[in-house]
Amino acid sequence: MALLNGILLYLPFSSYNLWFFIFPGIFMLLRYPNQMHYLLTGFTFFFLSLRCVNIASIEYGGINPFLAYTLFALFCLFLTIYQMNLPLYMWKKTGGRLWLLPVLYTLFEVARSYVPYGGFPWLIVGETSVNFPVVKYSLRFLTVYGESLLIWYMTYLAFKRKFLALLALLSFSFLLGLSAKQEALKALEDAKILKVALLQTAVPQQDKLSDKKFREYTDEMLSMVSQAVKEKPDLVVLPESAFAFFFSDEFDRGRQELFELSYQAPILVGLVDIREGLKPYNSAYLIADGQLVGYYDKIRLLPIGEYMPFPFGFLKDVFSAISGLDYVPGTQKRPIVYKDIKVATPICFEIAYWDLVKELSKKANLIAVLTNDGWFNHSDCSEEHFMWAKVRAIENGKFILWVNNSGDTAVINPFGEVVKKMPYMKSGILIEYVRLLP
């Protein structure tokens, strides 16, 4: 039963997108509130949902598969105890009233989004609400954590057969969703239209990890930028770490050509830079008219991927892709401003942090997420990542430009709907119109 429960919780987050299974998954958690069931359910859920991270560690990180899966299993066990068993333990300690379990589970979702090591805000129950008709718009008011609580209580009322109360809750969430949608529609009425060109560079991850091979794509990608600016867009956007050169490498030919192309259209590009000696930064730069307009340094770095937290420093010796260096986190939570464009630029995994995206987009009228999911191939991890873009679009009431090296590069409107997207690992340019929303 625990294995089945874990699978039911996994399916809504998977590439199958069977979102409706979240309800029987939670129903079973309410039906079997014991530590062993939660332990086996949680481990199954996290193992199935996150097993794709082993693509990064084994295929691209060069870690021995046995070591990789051992560390991964320990990570899944930690997440299980944190998210499943601790809430259950506290629930029993506070009297075992079933109505309290949804509150505790959601509180631990919030807790693990921040602690430890900056948190792991992934596989949050409320994410699945982005698929609910009409109700999904209430994300604008409730946030993803409020939606978690809503889903839990919908299931709880069904479990307790309190159908009148369930109907009342459904009606409330439906009306809240309608209200949020009307607010979003009103904001669209007078919003300025912007023409954007999004570039999906589709450089294979194994080539990005080799400086020599990665540099061989420079001319091809500059040619794509040249084609894009001929469409006369208001903004050209490239993905995270789009080129092999560093931003500060002023004598690099590719960098010089990119700056020349910025005379024809402003270009937002993700690049790694080395500053202050050997301190690397993962950043987004906006260049226009041959000069730097503004930049954003990634603030929430990914543990293991971009830095090694204590006491895991030894992994630098076994994870070759890290190159022994920790990235430096940025400090400025601000949009990049150019004329009428005020663009928030959360980089990659940062899209999962509710507070960071909210702060970045508060003074912005557009959100552009620069990312590279090539680390995970075309797996569940890519789908889970893309789901966050839909959630944040509704929460913040803004268009999101999802610009991915590997795919799927897309434009998402404030209703969480994909307006247009490109197929996985197809090199090309996506041209679309969006609106600048306050």
C-alpha atoms as one frame of an Amber mdcrd trajectory, in Angstrom:
protein
   0.000   0.000   0.000   2.871   2.372   0.773   4.475   1.634  -2.612   1.161
   2.396  -4.343   0.813   5.575  -2.248   4.285   6.742  -3.275   3.504   6.135
  -6.963   0.226   8.052  -6.695   2.092  11.044  -5.238   4.778  10.813  -7.924
   2.500  10.762 -10.988   1.207  14.375 -10.675   4.786  15.702 -10.777   6.016
  13.373 -13.504   6.223  13.970 -17.244   2.902  12.087 -17.459   1.265  15.089
 -15.721  -1.482  12.961 -14.131  -2.292  15.751 -11.684  -5.585  14.271 -10.444
  -3.726  11.441  -8.683  -2.674  13.912  -5.996  -6.092  13.428  -4.362  -5.987
   9.612  -3.935  -2.327   9.994  -2.913  -3.226  12.316  -0.029  -6.348  10.268
   0.730  -4.104   7.276   1.452  -1.892   9.385   3.729  -5.004  10.257   5.720
  -6.097   6.616   5.715  -2.779   5.195   6.993  -1.241   7.736   9.423   1.553
   5.556  10.797   5.316   6.051  10.693   6.206   2.990   8.608   3.631   3.793
   5.929   4.834   7.406   5.729   8.475   6.308   5.619   7.978   3.870   2.724
   5.540   6.169   0.907   7.819   9.184   1.172  10.919   7.298   0.083   9.108
   5.878  -2.950   7.742   9.312  -3.838  11.060  11.149  -3.569  13.076   8.344
  -5.175  10.835   8.167  -8.244  10.438  11.938  -8.577  14.118  12.833  -8.195
  15.904   9.829  -9.673  16.610  11.966 -12.757  19.231  13.934 -10.780  21.448
  10.885 -11.204  21.703  11.766 -14.890  23.638  14.875 -13.864  25.832  13.110
 -11.321  26.593   9.928 -13.314  26.392  10.842 -17.000  27.778  14.385 -16.764
  29.406  14.505 -13.327  31.423  11.336 -13.767  30.474   9.898 -10.373  30.549
   6.136  -9.909  26.911   4.895 -10.200  27.096   2.966  -6.927  28.334   6.044
  -5.043  25.825   8.297  -6.808  22.828   6.134  -5.948  24.035   5.622  -2.380
  24.237   9.378  -1.800  20.927   9.835  -3.623  19.187   7.223  -1.453  20.445
   8.998   1.681  19.120  12.293   0.316  15.702  10.725  -0.342  15.696   9.282
   3.168  16.481  12.719   4.616  13.648  14.318   2.623  11.263  11.564   3.676
  11.953  11.975   7.387  11.808  15.770   7.060   8.616  16.032   5.007   6.709
  12.892   6.000   7.738  11.516   9.374   8.393  14.722  11.324   4.936  16.202
  10.601   3.373  12.861  11.551   5.400  12.740  14.775   4.327  16.267  15.737
   0.735  15.450  14.806   0.681  12.525  17.238   2.346  14.621  19.931  -0.357
  17.288  19.607  -3.262  14.906  20.103  -3.675  13.137  16.766  -6.589  15.225
  15.475  -6.761  14.435  11.776  -7.727  17.977  10.743  -4.330  19.173  12.050
  -2.260  16.875   9.821  -2.747  19.015   6.650  -1.544  22.106   8.531   1.595
  20.377   9.801   2.425  18.860   6.404   2.137  22.282   4.743   4.196  23.977
   7.472   6.986  21.467   6.834   6.760  22.197   3.099   7.449  25.836   3.966
  10.232  24.870   6.381  12.116  22.682   3.911  11.885  25.478   1.339  14.344
  27.443   3.483  16.207  25.062   5.815  18.845  23.658   5.582  21.283  25.135
   3.046  18.768  27.631   1.717  16.071  25.003   1.393  14.738  22.597  -1.203
  11.384  23.990  -2.453  10.627  21.132  -4.786   7.681  18.723  -5.126   5.294
  21.028  -3.261   1.709  19.687  -3.272   0.311  23.104  -4.241   2.207  23.026
  -7.559  -0.294  20.553  -8.965  -3.083  23.145  -8.630  -1.695  24.842 -11.755
  -3.662  22.196 -13.680  -7.006  22.731 -11.910  -9.652  24.491 -14.029 -10.428
  28.006 -12.680  -9.178  27.147  -9.160  -5.582  27.512 -10.379  -6.003  31.292
 -10.658  -6.341  31.488  -6.872  -2.566  30.952  -6.762  -2.441  34.720  -7.226
  -3.895  35.159  -3.730  -3.078  31.934  -1.880   0.461  31.210  -3.199   1.642
  27.663  -3.788   1.683  26.891  -0.045  -1.889  28.055   0.424  -2.833  25.789
  -2.473  -1.149  22.875  -0.675  -3.377  23.460   2.322  -6.413  23.786   0.053
  -5.719  20.454  -1.679  -5.154  18.709   1.645  -8.426  20.011   3.079 -10.392
  19.133  -0.043  -9.153  15.577   0.364  -9.702  15.617   4.129 -13.352  16.651
   3.744 -13.899  13.933   1.138 -12.214  11.421   3.452 -14.496  12.438   6.318
 -17.505  12.459   3.954 -18.319  16.025   4.870 -19.685  16.747   1.427 -21.483
  19.995   2.254 -18.297  21.433   3.722 -16.380  20.152   0.672 -18.875  21.854
  -1.634 -18.457  25.086   0.315 -14.654  24.878   0.042 -14.827  24.128  -3.690
 -17.208  27.054  -4.190 -14.895  29.370  -2.236 -11.817  28.340  -4.231 -13.768
  28.589  -7.510 -14.967  32.133  -6.725 -11.493  33.122  -5.559 -10.107  31.809
  -8.846 -12.654  33.786 -10.856 -11.816  36.941  -8.927  -8.083  36.443  -9.535
  -8.680  35.840 -13.247 -10.720  39.037 -13.569  -7.938  40.968 -11.868  -5.402
  39.531 -14.316  -7.620  40.307 -17.317  -8.035  43.907 -16.180  -4.268  44.334
 -15.920  -3.903  43.200 -19.549  -6.172  45.908 -20.953  -3.720  48.791 -21.156
  -0.449  46.861 -20.969   2.268  47.682 -23.491   3.042  44.999 -26.087   6.619
  43.760 -26.431   8.070  41.639 -29.233  10.561  39.067 -27.939  12.940  36.621
 -29.598  13.928  33.630 -27.463  16.888  31.503 -28.520  17.078  27.790 -27.770
  20.729  27.022 -28.430  20.459  23.227 -27.939  24.133  22.633 -27.140  24.533
  19.034 -25.875  25.472  19.033 -22.206  28.572  16.892 -22.756  29.863  19.579
 -25.161  29.095  22.421 -22.732  31.356  20.721 -20.197  34.308  20.866 -22.599
  35.603  24.397 -23.117  37.097  23.495 -26.488  33.930  21.864 -27.841  31.665
  24.519 -26.350  33.609  27.275 -28.114  32.988  25.543 -31.439  29.306  26.532
 -31.118  30.062  30.257 -30.756  29.720  31.153 -34.443  26.532  29.117 -34.794
  24.922  30.846 -31.807  26.038  34.305 -32.936  24.467  33.527 -36.303  21.210
  32.744 -34.451  21.414  36.089 -32.641  22.023  37.795 -35.992  18.907  36.132
 -37.433  16.904  37.103 -34.347  17.772  40.820 -34.467  16.687  40.943 -38.129
  13.138  40.281 -36.854  13.397  43.662 -35.082  12.393  42.405 -31.626  12.255
  44.640 -28.576  14.278  42.053 -26.648  16.444  39.053 -27.543  16.940  36.466
 -24.781  19.492  33.642 -24.575  19.688  30.902 -21.899  21.863  30.427 -18.822
  25.635  30.211 -19.514  24.865  30.578 -23.217  28.468  31.077 -24.408  31.841
  29.656 -23.423  33.465  33.060 -22.903  33.332  35.013 -19.635  31.475  38.318
 -19.630  34.576  40.235 -18.500  36.766  38.730 -21.262  36.799  41.932 -23.345
  39.234  40.555 -25.919  37.144  37.502 -26.813  35.953  37.723 -30.428  32.567
  36.164 -29.640  31.908  38.671 -26.878  32.839  41.559 -29.174  30.458  40.342
 -31.882  27.647  39.914 -29.347  28.104  43.521 -28.244  28.071  44.647 -31.899
  24.758  42.851 -32.439  23.289  44.667 -29.431  23.222  47.856 -31.518  20.360
  46.283 -33.475  18.352  45.003 -30.466  18.857  44.710 -26.694  20.183  41.277
 -25.714  19.630  39.505 -22.390  22.111  36.666 -21.973  23.223  34.277 -19.251
  26.990  34.129 -18.794  29.485  32.959 -16.217  31.990  35.578 -15.105  35.176
  35.516 -13.070  35.744  38.521 -10.827  37.967  39.507  -7.931  40.605  36.926
  -8.675  39.035  33.503  -9.128  35.495  34.110  -7.873  32.917  32.773 -10.367
  29.410  34.219 -10.719  26.392  32.829 -12.572  24.750  35.941 -14.001  22.281
  37.492 -16.428  23.463  40.516 -18.444  21.451  42.969 -20.508  23.452  44.700
 -23.225  22.161  47.334 -25.633  23.778  49.843 -27.996  27.131  48.187 -27.474
  27.280  48.551 -23.705  26.181  46.906 -20.479  22.788  48.145 -19.253  22.503
  46.042 -16.106  23.088  42.612 -14.629  21.842  40.188 -11.998  23.988  37.687
 -10.090  22.285  34.452  -9.073  21.487  34.621  -5.357  20.163  31.168  -4.442
  22.906  28.797  -5.512  22.194  25.109  -5.959  23.910  22.940  -3.311  26.267
  20.343  -4.848  25.685  21.815  -8.326  27.100  25.319  -7.694  28.681  25.081
  -4.276  29.493  22.415  -1.711  27.906  23.015   1.693  29.456  21.696   4.890
  30.204  18.822   5.410  30.128  17.742   1.747  33.294  19.466   0.558  34.830
  16.073  -0.265  32.429  15.787  -3.225  34.514  18.348  -5.097  37.018  15.556
  -5.590  34.454  13.130  -7.029  32.169  15.471  -8.992  34.425  16.613 -11.836
  31.899  19.092 -13.324  32.277  21.368 -10.265  35.957  22.041 -11.113  36.707
  22.528  -7.424  35.218  26.042  -7.276  32.200  27.383  -5.435  30.136  30.051
  -7.172  29.642  33.331  -5.326  26.019  34.304  -4.542  24.683  37.672  -5.615
  23.188  40.160  -3.173  20.999  42.537  -5.208  17.302  41.586  -5.535  16.371
  43.904  -8.360  15.076  43.795 -11.946  17.203  44.900 -14.885  15.775  48.104
 -16.378  16.007  49.238 -19.999  13.596  51.930 -21.239  10.086  50.543 -20.567
  11.366  47.026 -19.849  11.837  46.048 -16.210  12.789  42.404 -16.321  13.255
  40.098 -13.332  15.777  37.376 -14.121  15.688  34.425 -11.695  18.247  31.921
 -12.929  17.428  28.223 -13.231  16.498  26.653  -9.859  15.716  30.096  -8.387
  12.250  29.961  -9.983  11.256  27.513  -7.204  11.772  30.089  -4.435   8.497
  31.908  -3.800   9.946  34.776  -1.776  12.864  35.431  -4.135  10.732  35.518
  -7.293   8.168  37.713  -5.523  10.871  40.171  -4.447  12.579  40.210  -7.865
   9.339  40.745  -9.770   7.794  43.300  -7.383   9.179  46.224  -9.398   9.355
  44.323 -12.698   6.873  44.074 -15.584   8.306  40.907 -17.117  10.014  37.756
 -15.837  12.711  35.975 -17.852  14.041  32.680 -16.513  17.425  31.739 -17.973
  18.136  28.063 -17.496  19.805  24.913 -18.815  18.026  21.622 -18.183  20.512
  19.731 -20.338  21.894  18.279 -17.090  18.780  16.095 -16.810  18.076  15.236
 -20.465  14.369  14.967 -21.295  13.314  13.620 -17.890  10.858  14.263 -15.050
  13.226  16.885 -13.617  12.751  19.063 -16.707   8.959  18.764 -16.409   9.037
  19.543 -12.675  11.156  22.608 -13.375   8.817  23.847 -16.124   5.811  23.426
 -13.814   7.286  26.077 -11.516   7.249  28.620 -14.349   3.475  28.176 -14.723
   2.990  28.551 -10.966   5.061  31.737 -10.753   3.326  33.276 -13.790  -0.055
  33.042 -12.026   1.273  34.043  -8.591   2.956  37.177  -9.917   0.485  38.038
 -12.681   3.197  38.458 -15.321   4.373  36.884 -18.554   7.298  34.507 -18.121
   9.935  33.938 -20.768  11.316  30.441 -20.170  14.603  30.394 -22.068  16.284
  27.019 -21.934  19.413  25.718 -23.637  17.867  22.278 -24.072  14.115  22.923
 -23.945  11.327  23.504 -23.736  11.873  27.227 -24.392   8.470  28.885 -24.048
   6.317  31.937 -23.390   3.857  31.546 -20.506   1.049  34.040 -19.908  -0.223
  35.300 -16.506  -2.855  32.524 -16.505  -0.200  29.799 -16.454  -0.913  28.891
 -20.072   1.856  28.055 -22.538   1.396  30.511 -25.424   4.141  29.017 -27.578
   7.053  26.665 -27.013   9.831  24.866 -28.860  10.459  21.105 -28.926  13.165
  19.616 -26.759  16.751  20.024 -28.079  15.727  21.754 -31.289  17.959  24.687
 -32.086  15.933  27.713 -33.124  14.317  31.078 -32.445  10.903  31.615 -30.877
   9.258  34.927 -31.816   6.247  36.022 -29.758   4.455  39.071 -28.387   4.025
  39.578 -24.660   2.661  42.349 -22.460   4.485  44.338 -19.811   2.408  44.012
 -16.657   2.974  46.001 -13.458
